[in-house]
Coordinates of C-alpha atoms in Angstrom, one line a residue:
Chain A
X299 CA 67.5 126.3 37.3
X300 CA 65.0 128.1 39.9
X301 CA 64.7 126.1 43.6
X302 CA 62.6 124.0 44.7
X303 CA 61.5 122.3 48.5
X304 CA 59.8 118.8 49.1
X305 CA 57.8 117.7 51.9
X306 CA 56.8 114.1 52.8
X307 CA 54.0 113.7 54.6
X308 CA 53.7 109.8 56.3
X309 CA 50.8 109.1 57.6
X310 CA 49.2 105.4 58.8
X311 CA 47.0 105.1 56.4
X312 CA 48.5 107.5 53.2
X313 CA 51.1 108.8 52.0
X314 CA 50.8 112.5 50.3
X315 CA 54.4 114.7 48.9
X316 CA 55.0 117.5 47.0
X317 CA 56.8 120.0 45.4
X318 CA 56.8 123.6 46.2
X319 CA 58.7 127.0 45.4
X320 CA 61.0 127.5 48.8
X321 CA 58.2 129.4 49.6
X322 CA 55.3 126.8 49.6
X323 CA 53.7 127.1 47.1
X324 CA 53.2 123.4 45.7
X325 CA 53.6 123.1 42.1
X326 CA 53.5 118.7 41.7
X327 CA 51.9 116.2 44.3
X328 CA 50.4 112.9 45.1
X329 CA 48.9 110.7 47.4
X330 CA 49.4 106.7 48.0
X331 CA 48.3 104.2 50.2
X332 CA 51.2 103.9 53.0
X333 CA 50.6 99.5 52.9
X334 CA 51.8 98.8 56.5
X335 CA 52.7 95.8 55.8
X336 CA 55.3 96.5 53.1
X337 CA 57.3 97.7 55.6
X338 CA 59.6 101.2 56.4
X339 CA 62.2 100.4 52.9
X340 CA 60.4 99.8 50.6
X341 CA 57.9 102.5 51.5
X342 CA 60.2 104.8 52.4
X343 CA 62.2 103.5 48.8
X344 CA 58.1 103.7 47.1
X345 CA 57.5 107.8 48.7
X346 CA 61.6 109.3 47.3
X347 CA 61.4 107.7 44.2
X348 CA 57.2 110.0 43.6
X349 CA 59.4 112.8 44.7
X350 CA 62.2 112.8 42.6
X351 CA 59.2 112.0 39.7
X352 CA 57.8 114.8 40.8
X353 CA 60.9 117.0 40.8
X354 CA 61.7 116.1 37.4
X355 CA 58.1 117.9 36.8
X356 CA 58.9 120.4 38.8
X357 CA 62.1 121.2 36.8
X358 CA 64.0 123.2 39.4
X359 CA 66.5 122.5 42.0
X360 CA 65.5 120.7 44.9
X361 CA 67.5 122.6 48.3
X362 CA 65.1 120.4 51.2
X363 CA 63.8 118.2 52.2
X364 CA 60.5 118.6 54.9
X365 CA 59.0 115.1 56.9
X366 CA 56.0 114.7 58.6
X367 CA 55.3 111.6 60.3
X368 CA 53.1 109.2 62.5
X369 CA 55.3 109.9 66.5
X370 CA 56.5 109.3 68.9
X371 CA 59.5 110.5 66.9
X372 CA 63.3 111.7 68.3
X373 CA 63.5 114.6 65.4
X374 CA 66.8 115.4 67.1
X375 CA 68.2 112.2 66.1
X376 CA 65.9 112.2 63.0
X377 CA 64.5 108.7 64.0
X378 CA 61.5 106.9 64.1
X379 CA 60.6 105.7 67.0
X380 CA 57.6 102.1 67.1
X381 CA 54.4 104.5 66.8
X382 CA 51.8 102.1 66.7
X383 CA 50.5 103.4 63.1
X384 CA 53.2 101.8 61.6
X385 CA 54.6 98.8 62.5
X386 CA 58.2 98.4 62.8
X387 CA 59.1 101.4 62.0
X388 CA 61.6 101.1 65.2
X389 CA 64.8 103.1 65.9
X390 CA 63.6 104.5 61.5
X391 CA 67.1 106.4 60.6
X392 CA 64.4 108.8 57.7
X393 CA 65.5 111.8 57.9
X394 CA 69.6 109.5 57.9
X395 CA 67.8 108.1 54.2
X396 CA 66.6 110.5 52.9
X397 CA 69.5 113.0 53.1
X398 CA 71.4 110.0 51.9
X399 CA 69.0 109.6 48.3
X400 CA 68.4 113.5 47.9
X401 CA 71.8 115.4 49.5
X402 CA 69.8 117.9 50.9
X403 CA 68.7 119.4 54.5
X404 CA 65.8 117.4 55.9
X405 CA 63.6 118.4 58.5
X406 CA 61.5 115.4 60.6
X407 CA 57.7 116.8 62.1
X408 CA 56.0 114.4 64.0
X409 CA 52.4 114.8 62.1
X410 CA 50.0 117.3 64.5
X411 CA 52.7 119.5 65.2
X412 CA 53.4 119.8 61.4
X413 CA 49.6 120.2 60.8
X414 CA 49.6 122.7 63.1
X415 CA 51.9 124.4 61.3
X416 CA 50.6 123.5 57.6
X417 CA 47.0 125.3 59.0
X418 CA 49.4 128.3 60.4
X419 CA 51.0 128.8 56.8
X420 CA 48.8 128.1 54.5
X421 CA 45.6 127.5 56.1
X422 CA 42.6 128.3 58.7
X423 CA 45.5 130.0 61.1
X424 CA 47.2 132.5 58.8
X425 CA 47.7 136.1 61.1
X426 CA 47.8 134.3 63.0
X427 CA 51.2 133.8 65.7
X428 CA 49.7 131.9 68.5
X429 CA 47.2 128.7 68.1
X430 CA 46.6 125.5 68.8
X431 CA 45.7 122.8 66.0
X432 CA 43.6 119.7 67.2
X433 CA 42.9 117.2 65.4
X434 CA 39.6 114.9 66.8
X435 CA 39.9 111.6 64.2
X436 CA 40.2 107.9 65.7
X437 CA 42.0 109.1 68.6
X438 CA 42.9 112.8 69.0
X439 CA 46.4 115.1 69.0
X440 CA 47.6 118.3 68.6
X441 CA 50.4 121.6 67.9
X442 CA 50.5 123.6 69.5
X443 CA 52.7 127.4 68.0
X444 CA 53.4 130.1 70.1
X445 CA 55.1 133.2 68.3
X446 CA 54.4 131.5 64.8
X447 CA 56.9 128.5 65.4
X448 CA 56.4 124.6 67.1
X449 CA 56.5 124.4 70.4
X450 CA 58.1 120.9 70.7
X451 CA 58.4 120.5 74.8
X452 CA 59.5 117.6 76.4
X453 CA 60.3 114.5 75.4
X454 CA 57.8 115.7 71.9
X455 CA 54.9 116.4 75.1
X456 CA 53.8 118.9 74.5
X457 CA 50.8 119.2 71.7
X458 CA 48.7 115.7 73.4
X459 CA 45.7 117.3 73.9
X460 CA 44.1 114.5 73.4
X461 CA 45.4 112.9 76.0
X462 CA 44.5 115.8 79.0
X463 CA 42.4 114.4 81.9
X464 CA 38.8 114.4 81.7
X465 CA 36.8 112.6 83.9
X466 CA 39.6 111.0 86.3
X467 CA 37.4 108.0 86.6
X468 CA 36.5 106.9 83.3
X469 CA 37.2 105.2 80.4
X470 CA 40.6 103.2 80.2
X471 CA 42.8 105.1 76.9
X472 CA 45.9 103.9 75.0
X473 CA 47.9 105.2 76.6
X474 CA 48.1 104.0 79.6
X475 CA 46.0 106.4 81.7
X476 CA 41.9 107.4 82.6
X477 CA 39.4 109.4 81.0
X478 CA 40.8 110.6 78.2
X479 CA 40.2 113.4 76.3
X480 CA 40.9 110.8 73.6
X481 CA 38.6 108.3 75.3
X482 CA 35.6 111.0 75.6
X483 CA 35.5 113.2 72.1
X484 CA 37.8 110.7 69.3
X485 CA 35.7 110.0 66.7
X486 CA 36.2 106.1 68.1
X487 CA 34.8 107.2 71.3
X488 CA 31.8 109.0 69.5
X489 CA 30.4 105.9 68.0
X490 CA 32.0 103.5 71.2
X491 CA 28.5 105.2 73.2
X492 CA 26.2 105.4 70.5
X493 CA 27.2 102.4 69.7
X494 CA 26.6 100.6 74.1
X495 CA 23.6 102.8 74.8
X496 CA 21.8 101.3 71.4
X497 CA 23.0 97.9 71.8
X498 CA 21.4 98.6 75.5
X499 CA 17.8 99.2 73.7
X500 CA 18.1 102.9 73.1
X501 CA 15.9 104.5 70.0
X502 CA 17.3 106.1 67.7
X503 CA 17.6 106.9 63.6
X504 CA 20.8 104.6 64.1
X505 CA 19.5 101.0 65.4
X506 CA 18.7 100.8 61.2
X507 CA 23.0 100.6 61.7
X508 CA 23.0 98.0 64.1
X509 CA 21.5 95.8 63.0
X510 CA 24.3 94.4 60.9
X511 CA 26.5 94.8 63.9
X512 CA 28.2 97.6 66.1
X513 CA 30.7 98.7 63.7
X514 CA 28.2 100.1 61.1
X515 CA 27.7 102.9 63.6
X516 CA 30.4 105.3 62.6
X517 CA 30.6 109.4 64.5
X518 CA 30.1 110.4 60.9
X519 CA 26.5 108.2 60.7
X520 CA 26.4 109.2 65.2
X521 CA 26.9 114.2 63.6
X522 CA 24.2 113.3 60.8
X523 CA 21.9 111.9 63.2
X524 CA 22.0 115.2 65.9
X525 CA 21.6 117.4 62.1
X526 CA 18.7 115.3 61.0
X527 CA 17.0 115.6 64.9
X528 CA 17.5 112.7 65.9
X529 CA 16.9 113.0 69.9
X530 CA 19.0 110.5 71.0
X531 CA 22.0 111.3 68.1
X532 CA 21.1 114.5 69.5
X533 CA 23.2 113.8 73.0
X534 CA 25.6 111.9 72.8
X535 CA 26.8 114.9 70.2
X536 CA 25.8 117.3 73.6
X537 CA 27.5 116.0 75.4
X538 CA 30.8 115.0 73.2
X539 CA 30.8 118.8 73.2
X540 CA 30.3 118.9 76.8
X541 CA 33.7 117.0 77.4
X542 CA 35.4 118.9 74.7
X543 CA 34.7 122.0 76.2
X544 CA 36.2 121.3 79.4
X545 CA 39.6 120.4 77.6
X546 CA 38.6 123.2 75.3
X547 CA 38.8 125.5 78.1
X548 CA 42.3 123.7 80.0
X549 CA 43.5 125.2 76.6
X550 CA 42.5 128.3 76.7
X551 CA 42.9 129.7 80.4
X552 CA 47.2 128.0 79.5
X553 CA 47.8 129.0 76.4
X554 CA 45.4 131.9 75.7
X555 CA 45.3 130.9 71.3
X556 CA 44.3 133.5 69.0
X557 CA 42.3 130.5 67.8
X558 CA 41.9 127.0 67.7
X559 CA 41.8 125.2 64.6
X560 CA 39.4 121.7 64.7
X561 CA 41.1 119.6 61.9
X562 CA 40.7 114.7 61.6
X563 CA 37.0 113.2 60.6
X564 CA 35.0 114.5 63.4
X565 CA 36.0 118.6 62.9
X566 CA 34.4 117.7 59.5
X567 CA 31.0 118.3 60.7
X568 CA 32.2 122.5 60.9
X569 CA 29.0 124.7 62.1
X570 CA 27.8 122.0 63.4
X571 CA 30.7 121.2 66.3
X572 CA 32.1 124.7 66.6
X573 CA 28.6 127.0 67.7
X574 CA 27.3 125.0 70.6
X575 CA 31.9 124.0 71.1
X576 CA 31.8 128.3 70.8
X577 CA 28.4 128.7 73.0
X578 CA 29.7 126.7 75.8
X579 CA 33.2 128.0 76.1
X580 CA 31.3 131.5 76.6
X581 CA 29.8 129.7 79.6
X582 CA 32.4 128.2 81.2
X583 CA 34.8 130.5 80.6
X584 CA 35.3 133.5 82.8
X585 CA 38.7 134.9 82.6
X586 CA 39.8 135.2 78.5
X587 CA 37.8 136.8 76.0
X588 CA 36.2 133.5 74.6
X589 CA 34.4 135.5 71.5
X590 CA 38.0 136.9 70.5
X591 CA 39.4 133.7 70.2
X592 CA 38.4 132.3 66.8
X593 CA 37.9 128.5 67.2
X594 CA 38.1 126.9 63.2
X595 CA 37.5 124.1 61.0
X596 CA 41.0 123.5 59.6
X597 CA 41.7 125.0 56.4
X598 CA 43.5 122.3 54.7
X599 CA 41.2 119.3 55.6
X600 CA 43.1 115.9 54.7
X601 CA 46.7 118.2 53.4
X602 CA 47.2 120.0 56.9
X603 CA 49.7 117.6 57.3
X604 CA 51.7 117.7 54.0
X605 CA 51.2 121.7 53.8
X606 CA 53.2 121.8 57.0
X607 CA 56.1 119.8 55.7
X608 CA 56.4 122.1 53.5
X609 CA 56.5 124.9 56.0
X610 CA 59.2 122.8 57.7
X611 CA 61.4 124.6 54.9
X612 CA 59.7 126.9 53.3
X613 CA 61.6 130.4 53.2
X614 CA 59.8 131.8 56.7
X615 CA 59.5 135.4 54.5
X616 CA 57.6 136.2 58.4
X617 CA 60.2 139.4 59.8
X618 CA 58.8 141.5 61.5
X619 CA 60.2 145.3 61.5
Chain B
X270 CA 78.4 157.9 86.6
X271 CA 76.9 154.3 85.8
X272 CA 73.4 153.5 84.8
X273 CA 70.1 151.9 86.5
X274 CA 67.1 150.4 86.6
X275 CA 64.6 149.9 88.5
X276 CA 61.7 146.9 88.9
X277 CA 58.0 147.5 91.0
X278 CA 55.7 145.2 92.7
X279 CA 52.4 145.9 93.7
X280 CA 50.1 143.5 94.7
X281 CA 46.9 144.1 96.8
X282 CA 49.2 144.3 100.8
X283 CA 52.4 144.6 99.9
X284 CA 54.5 147.3 97.4
X285 CA 58.3 145.7 96.7
X286 CA 60.7 148.7 94.9
X287 CA 64.1 148.3 93.7
X288 CA 66.9 149.4 92.9
X289 CA 69.6 147.0 90.0
X290 CA 72.7 147.1 87.8
X291 CA 71.3 146.5 84.0
X292 CA 72.3 142.8 84.2
X293 CA 69.5 142.9 87.1
X294 CA 71.7 142.1 90.8
X295 CA 69.7 144.2 93.1
X296 CA 71.5 147.5 94.2
X297 CA 68.6 148.2 97.2
X298 CA 66.0 147.8 97.8
X299 CA 62.4 148.3 100.5
X300 CA 59.2 146.8 101.2
X301 CA 55.7 148.9 102.2
X302 CA 52.4 148.0 103.0
X303 CA 50.1 149.4 100.9
X304 CA 47.6 150.7 102.1
X305 CA 44.6 150.4 99.2
X306 CA 41.7 153.0 101.1
X307 CA 44.4 155.4 100.2
X308 CA 44.2 155.2 96.5
X309 CA 46.3 155.1 93.6
X310 CA 47.3 158.3 93.9
X311 CA 48.5 158.5 96.9
X312 CA 50.5 154.6 96.6
X313 CA 51.6 155.8 93.2
X314 CA 53.5 158.2 94.6
X315 CA 54.7 157.2 97.2
X316 CA 56.1 154.6 95.4
X317 CA 57.8 156.7 93.0
X318 CA 58.9 158.0 96.7
X319 CA 60.7 154.8 97.6
X320 CA 62.5 154.4 94.1
X321 CA 64.0 157.8 93.6
X322 CA 65.6 156.9 97.4
X323 CA 66.6 154.0 96.1
X324 CA 68.3 155.8 93.1
X325 CA 70.6 158.2 95.3
X326 CA 71.1 155.6 97.0
X327 CA 72.9 153.2 94.5
X328 CA 73.3 155.3 93.1
X329 CA 73.3 155.9 88.9
X330 CA 71.4 156.9 86.3
X331 CA 68.5 155.7 86.6
X332 CA 67.5 153.9 83.1
X333 CA 65.0 152.2 83.2
X334 CA 61.2 151.6 85.3
X335 CA 60.0 147.2 84.8
X336 CA 56.4 147.2 86.7
X337 CA 53.6 144.3 87.2
X338 CA 50.6 145.2 88.8
X339 CA 47.7 142.9 90.1
X340 CA 45.4 142.4 87.3
X341 CA 43.2 142.8 84.6
X342 CA 45.8 145.3 83.3
X343 CA 46.4 145.9 80.1
X344 CA 50.0 146.6 78.9
X345 CA 49.3 148.0 75.3
X346 CA 47.9 150.9 77.0
X347 CA 49.6 151.1 80.0
X348 CA 46.5 150.4 82.6
X349 CA 45.2 148.8 85.2
X350 CA 42.0 148.1 84.3
X351 CA 40.0 147.5 88.5
X352 CA 42.3 144.9 89.9
X353 CA 40.0 143.4 92.3
X354 CA 43.1 143.3 95.5
X355 CA 42.8 147.3 94.4
X356 CA 39.7 149.3 94.5
X357 CA 40.0 152.2 93.3
X358 CA 42.6 152.1 90.2
X359 CA 40.0 151.4 87.5
X360 CA 41.6 152.4 84.5
X361 CA 44.6 154.0 86.5
X362 CA 47.5 155.4 84.0
X363 CA 50.3 154.3 85.9
X364 CA 52.6 154.1 83.3
X365 CA 52.4 156.8 81.4
X366 CA 52.7 158.5 85.5
X367 CA 55.9 156.7 85.8
X368 CA 56.9 157.7 82.4
X369 CA 56.2 161.8 83.9
X370 CA 58.1 161.3 87.0
X371 CA 61.1 159.0 85.8
X372 CA 61.4 160.4 82.0
X373 CA 63.0 157.4 81.5
X374 CA 61.2 153.6 79.4
X375 CA 58.7 152.1 81.0
X376 CA 57.2 148.5 81.2
X377 CA 53.9 147.5 82.5
X378 CA 53.3 143.3 83.4
X379 CA 51.1 141.0 85.7
X380 CA 52.0 140.3 88.5
X381 CA 51.9 137.1 87.8
X382 CA 53.4 137.3 84.4
X383 CA 55.8 139.2 86.0
X384 CA 56.8 136.8 88.9
X385 CA 57.0 133.9 85.8
X386 CA 60.1 135.8 84.3
X387 CA 61.4 136.2 87.5
X388 CA 61.4 133.1 88.4
X389 CA 63.4 132.6 84.3
X390 CA 66.0 135.2 85.3
X391 CA 67.1 134.7 88.5
X392 CA 64.9 132.2 90.7
X393 CA 64.5 128.4 90.3
X394 CA 63.5 128.5 86.5
X395 CA 66.9 129.9 85.5
X396 CA 68.1 127.9 82.6
X397 CA 64.8 126.9 82.0
X398 CA 63.2 128.6 79.2
X399 CA 59.9 127.1 78.2
X400 CA 58.1 127.3 82.3
X401 CA 55.2 127.1 83.5
X402 CA 54.7 129.1 87.5
X403 CA 52.4 128.9 89.7
X404 CA 51.3 130.9 92.2
X405 CA 48.9 128.8 95.2
X406 CA 47.6 132.0 97.2
X407 CA 44.4 133.5 98.3
X408 CA 43.2 132.6 93.9
X409 CA 45.6 130.0 91.9
X410 CA 47.6 132.0 89.4
X411 CA 50.1 131.8 87.4
X412 CA 52.4 132.2 84.5
X413 CA 53.9 130.9 80.9
X414 CA 56.6 131.3 79.6
X415 CA 57.9 129.6 76.2
X416 CA 61.8 130.5 74.3
X417 CA 62.3 132.5 77.6
X418 CA 59.0 134.8 76.1
X419 CA 55.9 135.6 78.3
X420 CA 53.8 134.4 77.1
X421 CA 50.1 137.1 77.4
X422 CA 47.4 135.4 75.6
X423 CA 44.5 137.4 73.8
X424 CA 42.7 139.7 75.9
X425 CA 46.6 138.7 78.7
X426 CA 44.5 135.1 79.0
X427 CA 47.5 132.7 79.3
X428 CA 48.8 131.3 82.3
X429 CA 45.0 132.0 84.0
X430 CA 45.0 127.8 85.1
X431 CA 43.6 128.4 88.5
X432 CA 40.7 129.1 86.2
X433 CA 41.2 125.9 84.4
X434 CA 37.6 123.9 85.2
X435 CA 38.9 120.3 87.3
X436 CA 35.2 119.8 88.6
X437 CA 32.5 121.2 86.6
X438 CA 29.3 120.2 89.6
X439 CA 31.9 122.2 92.0
X440 CA 32.0 124.7 93.8
X441 CA 31.0 128.0 92.2
X442 CA 34.2 130.0 91.4
X443 CA 34.9 134.3 92.2
X444 CA 35.4 134.3 89.0
X445 CA 31.8 132.6 87.7
X446 CA 32.4 129.4 86.3
X447 CA 32.7 126.6 88.7
X448 CA 34.5 123.9 90.0
X449 CA 37.8 126.3 88.5
X450 CA 41.6 123.9 90.0
X451 CA 41.5 127.7 92.7
X452 CA 38.6 126.6 93.6
X453 CA 40.0 123.8 95.0
X454 CA 44.0 124.3 95.8
X455 CA 43.8 127.8 96.8
X456 CA 44.9 128.7 100.3
X457 CA 41.2 129.5 100.8
X458 CA 39.8 126.1 99.9
X459 CA 42.2 123.9 101.8
X460 CA 41.0 126.0 104.8
X461 CA 37.4 126.2 103.9
X462 CA 37.0 122.7 102.8
X463 CA 38.9 122.2 106.1
X464 CA 36.6 124.7 108.1
X465 CA 33.8 122.5 106.8
X466 CA 34.6 119.1 107.8
X467 CA 35.0 120.1 111.2
X468 CA 31.6 122.0 111.5
X469 CA 29.8 119.0 110.6
X470 CA 32.0 116.7 113.4
X471 CA 35.7 115.9 111.4
X472 CA 38.6 113.8 114.1
X473 CA 41.1 116.3 113.6
X474 CA 43.9 118.2 116.0
X475 CA 43.3 121.4 113.3
X476 CA 39.6 121.6 116.0
X477 CA 40.7 123.1 119.0
X478 CA 41.7 126.1 115.8
X479 CA 38.2 125.9 115.3
X480 CA 37.2 126.6 118.9
X481 CA 37.3 130.9 118.4
X482 CA 35.9 130.1 115.3
X483 CA 36.0 128.3 111.7
X484 CA 38.4 131.1 111.0
X485 CA 41.4 129.6 113.2
X486 CA 41.7 127.1 110.2
X487 CA 43.6 128.2 107.7
X488 CA 46.0 126.1 104.5
X489 CA 48.8 126.8 106.4
X490 CA 47.3 125.4 110.1
X491 CA 46.1 122.2 107.0
X492 CA 49.9 121.1 105.6
X493 CA 51.2 121.5 109.9
X494 CA 48.5 119.2 110.6
X495 CA 48.7 116.7 108.3
X496 CA 53.1 116.8 108.3
X497 CA 52.1 115.3 112.1
X498 CA 50.5 112.6 111.5
X499 CA 46.5 113.6 111.2
X500 CA 44.5 111.5 109.5
X501 CA 41.8 114.3 108.5
X502 CA 44.2 116.2 107.2
X503 CA 45.9 114.2 105.8
X504 CA 43.1 113.4 104.0
X505 CA 42.4 117.4 102.7
X506 CA 45.7 117.2 101.8
X507 CA 45.9 114.8 99.4
X508 CA 42.4 114.9 98.5
X509 CA 44.2 118.8 97.4
X510 CA 47.3 117.2 95.5
X511 CA 44.8 115.1 93.3
X512 CA 42.3 117.9 91.9
X513 CA 46.6 120.1 91.3
X514 CA 47.8 116.6 89.6
X515 CA 44.4 117.0 87.5
X516 CA 45.1 120.7 86.7
X517 CA 49.0 120.2 86.6
X518 CA 48.4 117.3 84.5
X519 CA 46.2 119.2 81.5
X520 CA 49.4 122.3 81.8
X521 CA 51.8 119.0 80.8
X522 CA 49.6 117.6 77.8
X523 CA 49.6 121.4 76.2
X524 CA 52.6 122.2 76.5
X525 CA 54.8 119.5 78.1
X526 CA 56.9 122.3 80.2
X527 CA 60.8 122.3 81.1
X528 CA 59.8 122.9 85.2
X529 CA 56.8 124.6 86.8
X530 CA 57.2 125.9 89.5
X531 CA 55.0 126.6 92.2
X532 CA 54.8 130.0 94.4
X533 CA 52.5 130.8 97.1
X534 CA 52.2 130.3 101.2
X535 CA 50.9 126.5 99.8
X536 CA 53.5 126.3 97.9
X537 CA 56.4 127.1 100.8
X538 CA 54.6 122.7 101.6
X539 CA 57.3 122.7 99.3
X540 CA 58.4 119.2 99.2
X541 CA 55.0 118.2 101.3
X542 CA 53.8 119.5 98.3
X543 CA 55.6 118.0 95.0
X544 CA 56.4 114.7 96.1
X545 CA 53.2 113.8 96.1
X546 CA 52.2 115.5 93.7
X547 CA 55.1 114.3 91.1
X548 CA 54.3 110.8 92.0
X549 CA 50.3 111.8 91.5
X550 CA 52.1 112.7 87.7
X551 CA 54.0 109.3 86.6
X552 CA 50.7 107.0 87.8
X553 CA 48.2 109.9 85.6
X554 CA 49.5 110.7 82.8
X555 CA 51.3 108.5 80.5
X556 CA 52.2 110.6 76.9
X557 CA 54.9 113.4 78.0
X558 CA 57.8 111.8 80.2
X559 CA 56.8 113.5 83.5
X560 CA 59.7 112.7 85.1
X561 CA 62.3 114.5 83.7
X562 CA 60.1 117.4 83.7
X563 CA 60.8 119.8 86.6
X564 CA 58.2 120.5 89.7
X565 CA 60.3 123.0 92.3
X566 CA 59.3 125.7 94.6
X567 CA 59.6 128.8 94.0
X568 CA 63.4 130.2 94.7
X569 CA 62.5 133.5 95.5
X570 CA 59.9 133.3 98.1
X571 CA 58.0 136.6 98.3
X572 CA 60.1 138.0 95.4
X573 CA 59.5 136.8 92.5
X574 CA 57.3 139.8 91.1
X575 CA 59.5 142.3 92.1
X576 CA 62.9 140.4 90.6
X577 CA 60.2 140.2 87.0
X578 CA 59.2 143.3 87.2
X579 CA 63.7 143.7 87.5
X580 CA 63.5 141.6 84.1
X581 CA 61.1 143.1 82.5
X582 CA 63.9 146.0 82.0
X583 CA 66.9 144.3 82.4
X584 CA 69.5 143.3 79.1
X585 CA 68.6 140.0 78.4
X586 CA 72.4 139.2 77.6
X587 CA 70.6 135.2 76.8
X588 CA 72.2 135.6 72.7
X589 CA 73.1 132.6 72.0
X590 CA 76.1 131.0 69.2

């Protein structure tokens, strides 16, 4: 029987699982809601059952499992450490339980790092050995790849690009800091800024969404209104790009990666986000050739993390002469 | 005859050369002024003669030359590209000329990257595979080491940490940008801020140095006055640390390196700089364990670059089990 590998991507709202050939081609996959209220053991049991079913479908001899999970986590001990999005997963021995079930090596990585690797191996980052992946959705996370490998950093602190301080006196962040990139450019932050201004009487097509409560205004609607020419929404969008350029400029000054890849809901705006961001970076950054640094939308959509989980255990086959 | 290697560090004010054993222990070294007005050919001729003399002293069979040089430069083509500190070195074929003279392999690296490697192999960074080196003197430069290797980045743009935008509306920088870290925290910037305020009547012991012209106030004197309890100088110093913490915080958010090593004249202040910087980072950075990231003064003083040039061609002998 041929060999197969499995990948699992565990997030706060959904879990994706797949089996793949040893070089990472996905054979079968399935996505299901996390249902966090069921707690880690029941959730993992379901995920493992699904991997088992996919493996029987494949079919093949399962030889390794890669798993990406919302952090913080301890990749060395294989433990999940109280992620805000996975209540009850405190010191949860994810790796040990997967090993017991499948009797194969298990590799754990935090979800943003896994997504970075997924994009590098199978997505928009193919062909680049040095890249930074940034996901802009409810929050802002990221992963750094240098020489084709994930950079974890002390305490797995690398890639926490959402927590660069952009405005020292800016809004308080969930991390406890102030003025983090996340407080200015996440989907949550974009919606918040629009809601506040419209609540104070700013004129915009977005006002209609506000009539049933401020939560009717979302980052996606701000982007849409900006595209349609709404001046207020355009200003919110431009301000977002101004702040984002400061964060991306810091990354370029530190690493000058070949590519910076944008995932998450806000990045679905594609060139509406990337074109003015590129322009702004060209004006702002003088010590690196910004034009030679690719700013790209993620190529795997919501599956960057799943492909990353596969990539964690796929044969590299990237040895060089 | 035993084998030896040579290293040359070429800066705008001085050149250092050394010969060393293949594992990097320096046997003999010499430093001499650059005398930039003599132009690249005469300067290089002198440097090569000195390497020749050192090699005869050693004695040994010269097998490789490593050279660090002020950038910008092209490591692939082995060319120096008009460094501001080395007028006339445009497209200067440094590597080719060294190869012709010594008939051995030559490795070129920019001086800040070389200094980072020097500190990692022989200085304060020994034992760390992931570190960032920052030199704070006239300007601010840096080098990034990941997995024991220099990260060059696109267009050799990695490690240009002096050009992170810290204050978007701040002072104009030599690079053409605004509010770069260098415009706020370099020795030049520290002196400039002090001169301006004292010129406007600020009260300080520094005023005596101002009496013969503003250039009497230097960053070293600001540091000294701050140490002696001068309130004005203390404020300038604290402000410098506030800005520096924003830059270092960005680096930590991106890479969370094991160590950040500070060289250059301003870093001679040692713990006067590092202790409050650590404190500020602990308050500011929440998503990485700042206490586990070492902030260290460079261990090789003005010779980080020379040791780095040696390290470029020294046997790594760092293979792991």
